[in-house]
Amino acid sequence: MSSPYASESLLQFNTFYNVVNGKLTESSSGQTYHNTNPSTLQANPEVPLSAQEDVDAAVNAAQVAAGHWAETPWAERKKKLQDFATALESQTENFSKMLVKENGKPLFWARIEVQSCIKWVREICELSLPDNIIEDTEQRRVVERYTPLGVAVGIVPWNFPLMLSFFKIPAALLTGNVFILKPSPFTPYCCLKVAELGLRFFPPGVLQAISGDDRLGPWVTEHPGVDKVAFTGSVATGKKILQTCSASMKRVTLEMGGNDPAIICADVDIAAIVPKVAMISFVNSGQLCMAVKRLYVHESIYDAFLAAMVEFVEGSFKVGDGFAENSFIGPITHRAQFDRVTELLDHIKESEFKIATKDSVDTSQQGFFISPMILDNPPDDSRPVVDEPFGPILPLLKWSEQSDVIQRANDTEYGLGASVWSKDMAQANQIASKLKAGSVWINTHGELEPHVAFGCHKSSGFGVECGVEGLKAYCNIQSVYSRPS
Ligand code: NAD
């Protein structure tokens, strides 16, 4: 394979390889596969269909690299990550366009995703994990310090393939771990290119990526040479990973599904907040773990709020090809997810829940397009309220008593995010303090920062990404006791 190191030159987005041991490699079986652009159903390029031997090769190279990368000074690792971010920045446009082709999201949103990755590297690099001096006397010095775990694997989903990789890569590498990225089979393209770009900055084996089908995840999580698995995806898969990793005592971080409630109080300015709530409900076609998925609106403003939401969503959110100008919502990312969402739409129609918006599936275009659907007060135990639709379907639900709406908001196996919207900050804080979720927002929803812990309650997760706690998730803590001889 040709050398990817040479220069500041732009990466080519027409050929895709695994990145193993400092080289661009094909699958050892020689097999490839491809996905389609969900807007046009045109084929994207071939990517490696990796075999178990490719996993072995990547883990072996990672184990060799782990020793010297852990010994590389923090400042040097930080500098390499910062240079990597600068290189990614210079290639924003090509990454964004590839992201549109593999995921479907509009180019405007794809650019934001790439820019967020750059921000994440830069701001994670500003964090530090200094030794904790617990005791320093003539008799004894006691220090807690953080040591890297070794070989970390990142398993990511298809909805934000780049962003969710960058929740992991900078934290793992900065703390002295080496990292193997395993993208979703549905969105391997940008992830492989991230590791290819990394070849220009990191020694062989430090940042690798391999693509493949459903067998690849279990191969990496079962591999005895892997020390840590950082996973983002569904609860069902997360449970399997936890079980697999328990056999070899691998460290695990799990960021999983959500069914975020938003509670709208009676005193809100409807016109001011409807665009914000609608945006976080339908961005990325609702394929966002922390999208608002249940909207509880106080009964005194329910009808006006529902009317304003429908008017805003139907008037402002153009659904279309990610490359078309003014598209705000792209297609569902792949056929299997499109089938899941359309099955739920059929169930909604059969169940005769009240639908406040116009028809949802757009058959006039080739791709997997579904327009936003707003449901008018379906039952609390109905599927669109209980399940995570992961599509553009939003139930509006009426509430009257504060204690009751808090109980309903918490009545879910999920605990990713939740929000309260009110002009009365005392009331908002009182409600917020009772919500069982990793992130709680007041008069906003979905804000995240690289230097702030991102964690989950209940089945939504296990452990933390981002912030200093996210760095600690890639480390062993070691307590060193020393006495004068
Ligand atoms: P998924 O669980 O099907 O797949 C996620 C990843 O796990 C993919 O890379 C997949 O190949 C891999 N995988 C599948 N089976 C595996 C196994 N047995 N062992 C190891 N790896 C395996 O999820 P998805 O459909 O790609 O993503 C959608 C889900 O992700 C939703 O539930 C969404 O809420 C969740 N999500 C959570 C967050 C978060 O930060 N909490 C962010 C984005 C998405």
Short mmCIF file of N, CA and C in Angstrom, two decimals, residues 141-247:
data_model
loop_
_atom_site.label_atom_id
_atom_site.label_comp_id
_atom_site.label_asym_id
_atom_site.label_seq_id
_atom_site.Cartn_x
_atom_site.Cartn_y
_atom_site.Cartn_z
N ARG A 141 5.81 9.18 52.39
CA ARG A 141 5.16 9.90 51.28
C ARG A 141 4.15 8.93 50.65
N VAL A 142 2.92 9.40 50.50
CA VAL A 142 1.88 8.56 49.89
C VAL A 142 1.28 9.32 48.71
N VAL A 143 1.35 8.68 47.56
CA VAL A 143 0.90 9.34 46.33
C VAL A 143 -0.05 8.41 45.57
N GLU A 144 -1.18 8.99 45.13
CA GLU A 144 -2.05 8.24 44.20
C GLU A 144 -1.70 8.72 42.80
N ARG A 145 -1.46 7.76 41.89
CA ARG A 145 -1.19 8.19 40.52
C ARG A 145 -1.98 7.34 39.54
N TYR A 146 -2.09 7.86 38.35
CA TYR A 146 -2.93 7.21 37.34
C TYR A 146 -2.04 6.61 36.26
N THR A 147 -2.22 5.32 36.02
CA THR A 147 -1.39 4.64 35.01
C THR A 147 -2.30 4.10 33.91
N PRO A 148 -1.83 4.11 32.66
CA PRO A 148 -2.70 3.66 31.57
C PRO A 148 -3.08 2.18 31.69
N LEU A 149 -4.25 1.86 31.14
CA LEU A 149 -4.71 0.46 31.20
C LEU A 149 -4.00 -0.40 30.18
N GLY A 150 -3.65 0.18 29.01
CA GLY A 150 -2.96 -0.59 27.98
C GLY A 150 -3.65 -0.48 26.63
N VAL A 151 -4.28 -1.58 26.20
CA VAL A 151 -4.92 -1.61 24.88
C VAL A 151 -6.42 -1.34 25.06
N ALA A 152 -6.86 -0.21 24.53
CA ALA A 152 -8.29 0.13 24.61
C ALA A 152 -8.92 -0.05 23.24
N VAL A 153 -10.17 -0.49 23.25
CA VAL A 153 -10.94 -0.64 22.02
C VAL A 153 -12.16 0.27 22.12
N GLY A 154 -12.46 0.99 21.05
CA GLY A 154 -13.67 1.81 20.99
C GLY A 154 -14.65 1.21 20.01
N ILE A 155 -15.84 0.91 20.49
CA ILE A 155 -16.89 0.35 19.61
C ILE A 155 -17.97 1.42 19.50
N VAL A 156 -18.24 1.86 18.27
CA VAL A 156 -19.13 3.02 18.12
C VAL A 156 -20.31 2.70 17.19
N PRO A 157 -21.42 3.45 17.38
CA PRO A 157 -22.60 3.24 16.54
C PRO A 157 -22.56 4.10 15.28
N TRP A 158 -23.66 4.10 14.54
CA TRP A 158 -23.69 4.73 13.21
C TRP A 158 -24.30 6.12 13.22
N ASN A 159 -24.90 6.56 14.34
CA ASN A 159 -25.64 7.83 14.28
C ASN A 159 -24.73 9.05 14.33
N PHE A 160 -23.65 8.97 15.15
CA PHE A 160 -22.62 10.01 15.18
C PHE A 160 -21.26 9.30 15.17
N PRO A 161 -20.91 8.69 14.03
CA PRO A 161 -19.73 7.81 14.04
C PRO A 161 -18.44 8.54 14.37
N LEU A 162 -18.32 9.78 13.94
CA LEU A 162 -17.08 10.52 14.24
C LEU A 162 -17.09 11.05 15.66
N MET A 163 -18.16 11.75 16.00
CA MET A 163 -18.24 12.38 17.32
C MET A 163 -18.02 11.36 18.43
N LEU A 164 -18.66 10.21 18.29
CA LEU A 164 -18.58 9.22 19.37
C LEU A 164 -17.22 8.53 19.40
N SER A 165 -16.52 8.54 18.27
CA SER A 165 -15.13 8.06 18.28
C SER A 165 -14.26 9.06 19.04
N PHE A 166 -14.55 10.34 18.87
CA PHE A 166 -13.73 11.37 19.52
C PHE A 166 -14.13 11.61 20.98
N PHE A 167 -15.20 10.98 21.45
CA PHE A 167 -15.44 10.93 22.90
C PHE A 167 -14.38 10.03 23.53
N LYS A 168 -13.75 9.20 22.71
CA LYS A 168 -12.87 8.15 23.24
C LYS A 168 -11.40 8.37 22.89
N ILE A 169 -11.12 8.65 21.61
CA ILE A 169 -9.71 8.65 21.14
C ILE A 169 -8.83 9.59 21.96
N PRO A 170 -9.15 10.89 22.11
CA PRO A 170 -8.21 11.77 22.81
C PRO A 170 -8.00 11.38 24.26
N ALA A 171 -9.07 10.94 24.94
CA ALA A 171 -8.92 10.56 26.35
C ALA A 171 -8.02 9.34 26.47
N ALA A 172 -8.20 8.37 25.57
CA ALA A 172 -7.40 7.14 25.64
C ALA A 172 -5.93 7.46 25.35
N LEU A 173 -5.69 8.20 24.29
CA LEU A 173 -4.29 8.44 23.87
C LEU A 173 -3.57 9.39 24.83
N LEU A 174 -4.27 10.41 25.30
CA LEU A 174 -3.62 11.37 26.20
C LEU A 174 -3.15 10.67 27.48
N THR A 175 -3.95 9.74 27.97
CA THR A 175 -3.60 9.06 29.22
C THR A 175 -2.60 7.93 29.01
N GLY A 176 -2.15 7.74 27.76
CA GLY A 176 -1.07 6.77 27.52
C GLY A 176 -1.52 5.39 27.09
N ASN A 177 -2.81 5.27 26.74
CA ASN A 177 -3.30 4.00 26.20
C ASN A 177 -3.16 4.01 24.68
N VAL A 178 -3.12 2.83 24.10
CA VAL A 178 -3.23 2.74 22.65
C VAL A 178 -4.68 2.36 22.34
N PHE A 179 -5.11 2.59 21.09
CA PHE A 179 -6.54 2.56 20.82
C PHE A 179 -6.84 1.89 19.48
N ILE A 180 -7.80 0.98 19.51
CA ILE A 180 -8.30 0.36 18.25
C ILE A 180 -9.75 0.78 18.09
N LEU A 181 -10.05 1.39 16.96
CA LEU A 181 -11.42 1.86 16.70
C LEU A 181 -12.17 0.82 15.87
N LYS A 182 -13.32 0.40 16.39
CA LYS A 182 -14.18 -0.51 15.62
C LYS A 182 -15.48 0.21 15.28
N PRO A 183 -15.59 0.67 14.04
CA PRO A 183 -16.80 1.41 13.66
C PRO A 183 -18.00 0.49 13.50
N SER A 184 -19.16 1.11 13.44
CA SER A 184 -20.37 0.34 13.09
C SER A 184 -20.22 -0.19 11.67
N PRO A 185 -20.71 -1.40 11.40
CA PRO A 185 -20.67 -1.90 10.02
C PRO A 185 -21.39 -0.96 9.05
N PHE A 186 -22.33 -0.15 9.59
CA PHE A 186 -23.10 0.74 8.70
C PHE A 186 -22.34 2.01 8.35
N THR A 187 -21.37 2.41 9.15
CA THR A 187 -20.67 3.69 8.92
C THR A 187 -19.16 3.54 9.18
N PRO A 188 -18.47 2.78 8.33
CA PRO A 188 -17.03 2.57 8.60
C PRO A 188 -16.12 3.64 8.01
N TYR A 189 -16.64 4.46 7.09
CA TYR A 189 -15.76 5.23 6.19
C TYR A 189 -14.93 6.30 6.91
N CYS A 190 -15.61 7.22 7.59
CA CYS A 190 -14.85 8.30 8.26
C CYS A 190 -13.96 7.74 9.36
N CYS A 191 -14.42 6.70 10.03
CA CYS A 191 -13.61 6.13 11.12
C CYS A 191 -12.29 5.58 10.58
N LEU A 192 -12.35 4.87 9.46
CA LEU A 192 -11.09 4.35 8.88
C LEU A 192 -10.17 5.51 8.50
N LYS A 193 -10.76 6.58 7.97
CA LYS A 193 -9.92 7.73 7.54
C LYS A 193 -9.32 8.47 8.74
N VAL A 194 -10.02 8.47 9.85
CA VAL A 194 -9.46 9.10 11.07
C VAL A 194 -8.17 8.39 11.45
N ALA A 195 -8.20 7.06 11.45
CA ALA A 195 -7.00 6.30 11.82
C ALA A 195 -5.91 6.48 10.75
N GLU A 196 -6.33 6.58 9.49
CA GLU A 196 -5.34 6.82 8.42
C GLU A 196 -4.65 8.16 8.63
N LEU A 197 -5.43 9.16 9.00
CA LEU A 197 -4.84 10.47 9.29
C LEU A 197 -3.89 10.37 10.49
N GLY A 198 -4.27 9.55 11.44
CA GLY A 198 -3.45 9.36 12.64
C GLY A 198 -2.07 8.80 12.33
N LEU A 199 -1.93 8.08 11.22
CA LEU A 199 -0.62 7.52 10.85
C LEU A 199 0.44 8.61 10.71
N ARG A 200 0.00 9.82 10.40
CA ARG A 200 0.96 10.92 10.21
C ARG A 200 1.50 11.46 11.54
N PHE A 201 0.86 11.06 12.64
CA PHE A 201 1.21 11.68 13.94
C PHE A 201 1.62 10.66 15.01
N PHE A 202 1.04 9.48 14.95
CA PHE A 202 1.26 8.53 16.05
C PHE A 202 2.10 7.35 15.57
N PRO A 203 2.93 6.80 16.45
CA PRO A 203 3.73 5.63 16.08
C PRO A 203 2.83 4.44 15.72
N PRO A 204 3.36 3.47 14.96
CA PRO A 204 2.58 2.29 14.57
C PRO A 204 1.92 1.64 15.79
N GLY A 205 0.66 1.26 15.62
CA GLY A 205 -0.04 0.53 16.69
C GLY A 205 -0.71 1.40 17.72
N VAL A 206 -0.48 2.71 17.67
CA VAL A 206 -1.07 3.58 18.71
C VAL A 206 -2.54 3.90 18.41
N LEU A 207 -2.84 4.22 17.16
CA LEU A 207 -4.24 4.45 16.77
C LEU A 207 -4.53 3.58 15.54
N GLN A 208 -5.36 2.59 15.71
CA GLN A 208 -5.66 1.68 14.61
C GLN A 208 -7.18 1.62 14.40
N ALA A 209 -7.60 1.13 13.23
CA ALA A 209 -9.04 0.96 12.99
C ALA A 209 -9.24 -0.25 12.07
N ILE A 210 -10.29 -1.00 12.35
CA ILE A 210 -10.62 -2.14 11.49
C ILE A 210 -12.13 -2.17 11.26
N SER A 211 -12.51 -2.45 10.00
CA SER A 211 -13.94 -2.51 9.69
C SER A 211 -14.36 -3.95 9.42
N GLY A 212 -15.64 -4.20 9.60
CA GLY A 212 -16.12 -5.55 9.34
C GLY A 212 -17.59 -5.68 9.65
N ASP A 213 -18.06 -6.91 9.73
CA ASP A 213 -19.49 -7.13 9.95
C ASP A 213 -19.77 -7.43 11.43
N ASP A 214 -20.92 -8.05 11.69
CA ASP A 214 -21.37 -8.27 13.08
C ASP A 214 -20.44 -9.17 13.89
N ARG A 215 -19.55 -9.91 13.22
CA ARG A 215 -18.65 -10.80 13.98
C ARG A 215 -17.52 -10.02 14.64
N LEU A 216 -17.25 -8.84 14.12
CA LEU A 216 -16.05 -8.11 14.55
C LEU A 216 -16.12 -7.65 16.03
N GLY A 217 -17.30 -7.17 16.44
CA GLY A 217 -17.44 -6.69 17.83
C GLY A 217 -17.10 -7.78 18.84
N PRO A 218 -17.76 -8.94 18.73
CA PRO A 218 -17.42 -10.03 19.66
C PRO A 218 -15.94 -10.43 19.58
N TRP A 219 -15.34 -10.44 18.38
CA TRP A 219 -13.92 -10.81 18.29
C TRP A 219 -13.06 -9.86 19.13
N VAL A 220 -13.35 -8.57 19.05
CA VAL A 220 -12.49 -7.64 19.80
C VAL A 220 -12.78 -7.68 21.30
N THR A 221 -14.05 -7.82 21.67
CA THR A 221 -14.34 -7.80 23.11
C THR A 221 -13.88 -9.09 23.80
N GLU A 222 -13.84 -10.18 23.03
CA GLU A 222 -13.39 -11.46 23.63
C GLU A 222 -11.87 -11.56 23.63
N HIS A 223 -11.18 -10.72 22.89
CA HIS A 223 -9.73 -10.90 22.71
C HIS A 223 -8.98 -10.71 24.03
N PRO A 224 -8.15 -11.70 24.40
CA PRO A 224 -7.46 -11.58 25.69
C PRO A 224 -6.43 -10.45 25.75
N GLY A 225 -6.03 -9.93 24.59
CA GLY A 225 -5.03 -8.86 24.59
C GLY A 225 -5.63 -7.47 24.77
N VAL A 226 -6.94 -7.40 24.87
CA VAL A 226 -7.59 -6.08 25.04
C VAL A 226 -7.82 -5.83 26.53
N ASP A 227 -7.50 -4.62 26.99
CA ASP A 227 -7.64 -4.30 28.42
C ASP A 227 -8.88 -3.50 28.75
N LYS A 228 -9.38 -2.77 27.75
CA LYS A 228 -10.50 -1.85 28.05
C LYS A 228 -11.41 -1.76 26.83
N VAL A 229 -12.70 -1.80 27.06
CA VAL A 229 -13.67 -1.61 25.97
C VAL A 229 -14.51 -0.38 26.30
N ALA A 230 -14.49 0.58 25.39
CA ALA A 230 -15.35 1.76 25.53
C ALA A 230 -16.41 1.65 24.45
N PHE A 231 -17.64 1.48 24.87
CA PHE A 231 -18.73 1.16 23.94
C PHE A 231 -19.78 2.25 23.93
N THR A 232 -20.27 2.59 22.76
CA THR A 232 -21.48 3.40 22.62
C THR A 232 -22.42 2.67 21.68
N GLY A 233 -23.64 2.46 22.12
CA GLY A 233 -24.61 1.76 21.28
C GLY A 233 -25.84 1.40 22.08
N SER A 234 -26.49 0.33 21.68
CA SER A 234 -27.78 -0.02 22.29
C SER A 234 -27.60 -0.73 23.64
N VAL A 235 -28.64 -0.72 24.44
CA VAL A 235 -28.61 -1.39 25.74
C VAL A 235 -28.39 -2.89 25.55
N ALA A 236 -29.08 -3.46 24.55
CA ALA A 236 -28.97 -4.92 24.33
C ALA A 236 -27.51 -5.31 24.06
N THR A 237 -26.83 -4.55 23.20
CA THR A 237 -25.43 -4.88 22.90
C THR A 237 -24.54 -4.60 24.12
N GLY A 238 -24.82 -3.51 24.81
CA GLY A 238 -24.02 -3.16 25.99
C GLY A 238 -24.04 -4.27 27.03
N LYS A 239 -25.22 -4.87 27.21
CA LYS A 239 -25.32 -5.97 28.19
C LYS A 239 -24.46 -7.16 27.76
N LYS A 240 -24.47 -7.45 26.45
CA LYS A 240 -23.64 -8.56 25.96
C LYS A 240 -22.17 -8.27 26.19
N ILE A 241 -21.79 -7.02 25.92
CA ILE A 241 -20.37 -6.65 26.07
C ILE A 241 -19.94 -6.76 27.54
N LEU A 242 -20.82 -6.31 28.43
CA LEU A 242 -20.49 -6.39 29.86
C LEU A 242 -20.27 -7.84 30.27
N GLN A 243 -21.13 -8.71 29.74
CA GLN A 243 -21.01 -10.13 30.06
C GLN A 243 -19.69 -10.70 29.51
N THR A 244 -19.41 -10.38 28.25
CA THR A 244 -18.18 -10.90 27.63
C THR A 244 -16.96 -10.40 28.39
N CYS A 245 -16.95 -9.10 28.70
CA CYS A 245 -15.76 -8.52 29.33
C CYS A 245 -15.56 -9.00 30.76
N SER A 246 -16.65 -9.43 31.40
CA SER A 246 -16.51 -9.89 32.79
C SER A 246 -15.64 -11.15 32.84
N ALA A 247 -15.67 -11.95 31.78
CA ALA A 247 -14.90 -13.21 31.79
C ALA A 247 -13.41 -12.94 31.95
#
